[in-house]
GROMACS .gro file of C-alpha atoms in nm:
model
  194
    1MET     CA    1 -12.400   1.695  -5.462
    2LEU     CA    2 -12.734   1.681  -5.285
    3ALA     CA    3 -12.909   1.805  -5.598
    4ALA     CA    4 -12.760   1.522  -5.805
    5ASN     CA    5 -12.884   1.262  -5.558
    6SER     CA    6 -13.232   1.410  -5.542
    7THR     CA    7 -13.269   1.415  -5.920
    8SER     CA    8 -13.167   1.050  -5.954
    9ALA     CA    9 -13.432   0.961  -5.697
   10SER     CA   10 -13.695   1.151  -5.896
   11VAL     CA   11 -13.686   0.924  -6.202
   12LYS     CA   12 -14.041   0.810  -6.275
   13ARG     CA   13 -14.092   0.456  -6.398
   14ARG     CA   14 -14.373   0.410  -6.647
   15LYS     CA   15 -14.493   0.090  -6.815
   16ILE     CA   16 -14.665   0.135  -7.152
   17ALA     CA   17 -14.843  -0.133  -7.356
   18VAL     CA   18 -14.872  -0.100  -7.735
   19LEU     CA   19 -15.176  -0.286  -7.870
   20GLY     CA   20 -15.366  -0.318  -8.197
   21SER     CA   21 -15.439  -0.557  -8.484
   22ARG     CA   22 -15.174  -0.756  -8.667
   23SER     CA   23 -14.962  -0.575  -8.930
   24VAL     CA   24 -15.055  -0.221  -8.825
   25GLY     CA   25 -14.698  -0.113  -8.747
   26LYS     CA   26 -14.677  -0.152  -8.368
   27SER     CA   27 -14.327  -0.301  -8.376
   28SER     CA   28 -14.207  -0.052  -8.638
   29LEU     CA   29 -14.333   0.234  -8.422
   30VAL     CA   30 -14.160   0.099  -8.111
   31LYS     CA   31 -13.833   0.019  -8.293
   32GLN     CA   32 -13.824   0.364  -8.452
   33PHE     CA   33 -13.871   0.520  -8.108
   34ILE     CA   34 -13.618   0.297  -7.929
   35GLU     CA   35 -13.354   0.235  -8.197
   36ASN     CA   36 -13.414   0.519  -8.447
   37HIS     CA   37 -13.452   0.290  -8.744
   38PHE     CA   38 -13.732   0.147  -8.955
   39VAL     CA   39 -13.768  -0.225  -9.021
   40ASP     CA   40 -13.939  -0.273  -9.358
   41ALA     CA   41 -13.990  -0.651  -9.334
   42TYR     CA   42 -14.287  -0.788  -9.139
   43TYR     CA   43 -14.217  -1.048  -8.873
   44PRO     CA   44 -14.515  -1.127  -8.648
   45THR     CA   45 -14.442  -1.026  -8.290
   46ILE     CA   46 -14.509  -1.264  -8.004
   47GLU     CA   47 -14.415  -1.006  -7.742
   48SER     CA   48 -14.113  -0.787  -7.681
   49THR     CA   49 -14.028  -0.547  -7.402
   50PHE     CA   50 -13.804  -0.246  -7.453
   51ALA     CA   51 -13.668   0.017  -7.217
   52LYS     CA   52 -13.576   0.376  -7.285
   53SER     CA   53 -13.506   0.674  -7.062
   54VAL     CA   54 -13.668   0.993  -7.184
   55LYS     CA   55 -13.694   1.345  -7.051
   56TYR     CA   56 -14.038   1.501  -7.077
   57LYS     CA   57 -14.125   1.844  -6.933
   58GLY     CA   58 -13.804   1.842  -6.731
   59VAL     CA   59 -13.877   1.505  -6.569
   60GLU     CA   60 -13.674   1.190  -6.632
   61TYR     CA   61 -13.882   0.882  -6.718
   62ASP     CA   62 -13.767   0.522  -6.728
   63CYS     CA   63 -14.014   0.381  -6.982
   64HIS     CA   64 -14.075   0.009  -7.024
   65ILE     CA   65 -14.263  -0.049  -7.348
   66ILE     CA   66 -14.442  -0.377  -7.417
   67ASP     CA   67 -14.478  -0.446  -7.790
   68THR     CA   68 -14.764  -0.697  -7.799
   69ALA     CA   69 -14.879  -0.958  -8.049
   70GLY     CA   70 -15.162  -0.843  -8.275
   71GLN     CA   71 -15.512  -0.857  -8.131
   72ASP     CA   72 -15.838  -0.956  -8.292
   73GLU     CA   73 -16.191  -0.950  -8.154
   74TYR     CA   74 -16.144  -1.296  -7.999
   75SER     CA   75 -15.807  -1.226  -7.835
   76PRO     CA   76 -15.835  -1.208  -7.457
   77ILE     CA   77 -15.655  -0.927  -7.279
   78ASN     CA   78 -15.356  -1.083  -7.108
   79SER     CA   79 -15.323  -0.979  -6.743
   80GLN     CA   80 -14.971  -0.852  -6.807
   81TYR     CA   81 -15.123  -0.596  -7.048
   82ALA     CA   82 -15.338  -0.463  -6.766
   83ILE     CA   83 -15.173  -0.513  -6.427
   84GLY     CA   84 -14.907  -0.253  -6.356
   85ILE     CA   85 -14.954  -0.076  -6.690
   86HIS     CA   86 -14.956   0.303  -6.662
   87GLY     CA   87 -15.062   0.389  -7.018
   88TYR     CA   88 -15.173   0.242  -7.349
   89ILE     CA   89 -15.090   0.313  -7.711
   90LEU     CA   90 -15.362   0.169  -7.935
   91VAL     CA   91 -15.246   0.148  -8.297
   92TYR     CA   92 -15.442   0.106  -8.620
   93SER     CA   93 -15.330   0.147  -8.980
   94ILE     CA   94 -15.488   0.428  -9.179
   95THR     CA   95 -15.487   0.179  -9.469
   96SER     CA   96 -15.714  -0.071  -9.286
   97ARG     CA   97 -16.067   0.009  -9.174
   98ASN     CA   98 -16.081  -0.328  -8.992
   99SER     CA   99 -15.780  -0.237  -8.777
  100PHE     CA  100 -15.949   0.094  -8.691
  101ASP     CA  101 -16.268  -0.086  -8.589
  102MET     CA  102 -16.062  -0.311  -8.359
  103ILE     CA  103 -15.942  -0.014  -8.152
  104GLN     CA  104 -16.278   0.032  -7.977
  105ILE     CA  105 -16.296  -0.344  -7.907
  106VAL     CA  106 -15.944  -0.351  -7.759
  107HIS     CA  107 -16.011  -0.034  -7.559
  108ASP     CA  108 -16.332  -0.180  -7.415
  109LYS     CA  109 -16.157  -0.507  -7.324
  110ILE     CA  110 -15.891  -0.314  -7.130
  111ILE     CA  111 -16.157  -0.107  -6.951
  112ASP     CA  112 -16.351  -0.424  -6.860
  113PHE     CA  113 -16.042  -0.613  -6.747
  114CYS     CA  114 -15.913  -0.327  -6.533
  115GLY     CA  115 -16.255  -0.237  -6.397
  116VAL     CA  116 -16.212   0.135  -6.456
  117SER     CA  117 -16.407   0.399  -6.647
  118ASP     CA  118 -16.115   0.530  -6.852
  119ILE     CA  119 -15.745   0.468  -6.909
  120PRO     CA  120 -15.444   0.686  -7.000
  121CYS     CA  121 -15.441   0.622  -7.372
  122VAL     CA  122 -15.319   0.745  -7.710
  123ILE     CA  123 -15.493   0.632  -8.027
  124VAL     CA  124 -15.247   0.619  -8.316
  125GLY     CA  125 -15.320   0.610  -8.688
  126SER     CA  126 -15.004   0.456  -8.833
  127LYS     CA  127 -14.864   0.450  -9.186
  128CYS     CA  128 -14.964   0.809  -9.268
  129ASP     CA  129 -14.692   0.803  -9.536
  130LEU     CA  130 -14.934   0.584  -9.737
  131ALA     CA  131 -15.218   0.840  -9.714
  132PRO     CA  132 -15.213   0.965 -10.075
  133THR     CA  133 -15.303   0.627 -10.223
  134GLY     CA  134 -15.411   0.387  -9.951
  135ARG     CA  135 -15.606   0.579  -9.687
  136GLN     CA  136 -15.920   0.398  -9.564
  137VAL     CA  137 -15.957   0.589  -9.235
  138ASP     CA  138 -15.981   0.968  -9.225
  139ALA     CA  139 -15.792   1.153  -8.953
  140SER     CA  140 -16.125   1.300  -8.839
  141ASP     CA  141 -16.250   0.945  -8.764
  142GLY     CA  142 -15.945   0.886  -8.544
  143GLU     CA  143 -15.999   1.218  -8.367
  144LYS     CA  144 -16.367   1.136  -8.300
  145LEU     CA  145 -16.277   0.792  -8.162
  146ALA     CA  146 -16.013   0.948  -7.937
  147GLN     CA  147 -16.257   1.211  -7.807
  148ALA     CA  148 -16.522   0.945  -7.738
  149ASN     CA  149 -16.267   0.749  -7.532
  150LYS     CA  150 -16.104   1.051  -7.358
  151ALA     CA  151 -15.777   0.968  -7.533
  152ALA     CA  152 -15.510   1.163  -7.720
  153PHE     CA  153 -15.479   1.113  -8.097
  154VAL     CA  154 -15.201   1.139  -8.352
  155GLU     CA  155 -15.117   1.001  -8.697
  156THR     CA  156 -14.765   0.866  -8.749
  157SER     CA  157 -14.524   0.715  -8.995
  158ALA     CA  158 -14.253   0.494  -8.849
  159LYS     CA  159 -14.100   0.474  -9.197
  160ASP     CA  160 -14.057   0.852  -9.226
  161ASN     CA  161 -14.023   0.908  -8.848
  162ILE     CA  162 -14.327   1.137  -8.840
  163ASN     CA  163 -14.471   1.200  -8.492
  164VAL     CA  164 -14.307   0.887  -8.346
  165GLY     CA  165 -14.165   1.067  -8.043
  166LYS     CA  166 -14.490   1.261  -8.007
  167VAL     CA  167 -14.682   0.933  -7.953
  168PHE     CA  168 -14.480   0.855  -7.641
  169GLU     CA  169 -14.488   1.218  -7.519
  170LEU     CA  170 -14.866   1.216  -7.550
  171CYS     CA  171 -14.881   0.887  -7.362
  172LEU     CA  172 -14.670   1.028  -7.077
  173ALA     CA  173 -14.894   1.338  -7.072
  174GLU     CA  174 -15.206   1.118  -7.048
  175ILE     CA  175 -15.049   0.912  -6.769
  176GLU     CA  176 -14.950   1.221  -6.571
  177LYS     CA  177 -15.289   1.382  -6.626
  178GLY     CA  178 -15.449   1.079  -6.462
  179SER     CA  179 -15.207   1.072  -6.170
  180ALA     CA  180 -15.223   1.440  -6.076
  181PRO     CA  181 -15.175   1.489  -5.702
  182ASN     CA  182 -15.496   1.692  -5.673
  183GLN     CA  183 -15.703   1.392  -5.784
  184ALA     CA  184 -15.701   1.216  -5.449
  185GLU     CA  185 -15.970   0.970  -5.344
  186PRO     CA  186 -16.272   1.148  -5.195
  187ALA     CA  187 -16.296   1.116  -4.816
  188GLY     CA  188 -16.497   0.816  -4.702
  189LYS     CA  189 -16.464   0.634  -5.035
  190SER     CA  190 -16.174   0.405  -4.954
  191CYS     CA  191 -16.168   0.026  -4.947
  192ILE     CA  192 -15.991  -0.180  -4.684
  193ILE     CA  193 -15.939  -0.554  -4.727
  194MET     CA  194 -15.864  -0.746  -4.407
   0.00000   0.00000   0.00000
């Protein structure tokens, strides 16, 4: 009985924001992960929040996923996409070079808004099912961008359910890597506001 109570108390809550340009497949990725189905029609998202409990490496996570409206270079980063967010999934379409170029802009805006040097992040090349005919961004470009930003990388297809679960596993791994208990603040480097 004690073991059951202690495991329920050990559920980790994680808030994940999914960002990227319009029409790159953010909502399709999230819906495939949450509901296990693909929505073929495109309806612009204003913002939706979803919840799903997942088990990763033996730990139960209560994930709250924010599916955001599409960003462009002039879109400001909304504070709710920065405050209290544990990890980010930045999505581009492999069929759109412009959406790929937006990833660095969005990443930099998050870094600037949060005032940190790096963030727990996964860069996702979506629509890999369209690779044979419509690819504009090579996987190696995505990998290089991810390495430059200390992020994980994966290509996915929400339509064919390729690597959809892996996106969220990688995000949890990036979050946990950043919150490792051995990465405490160095002594004498704390800030007290009175």
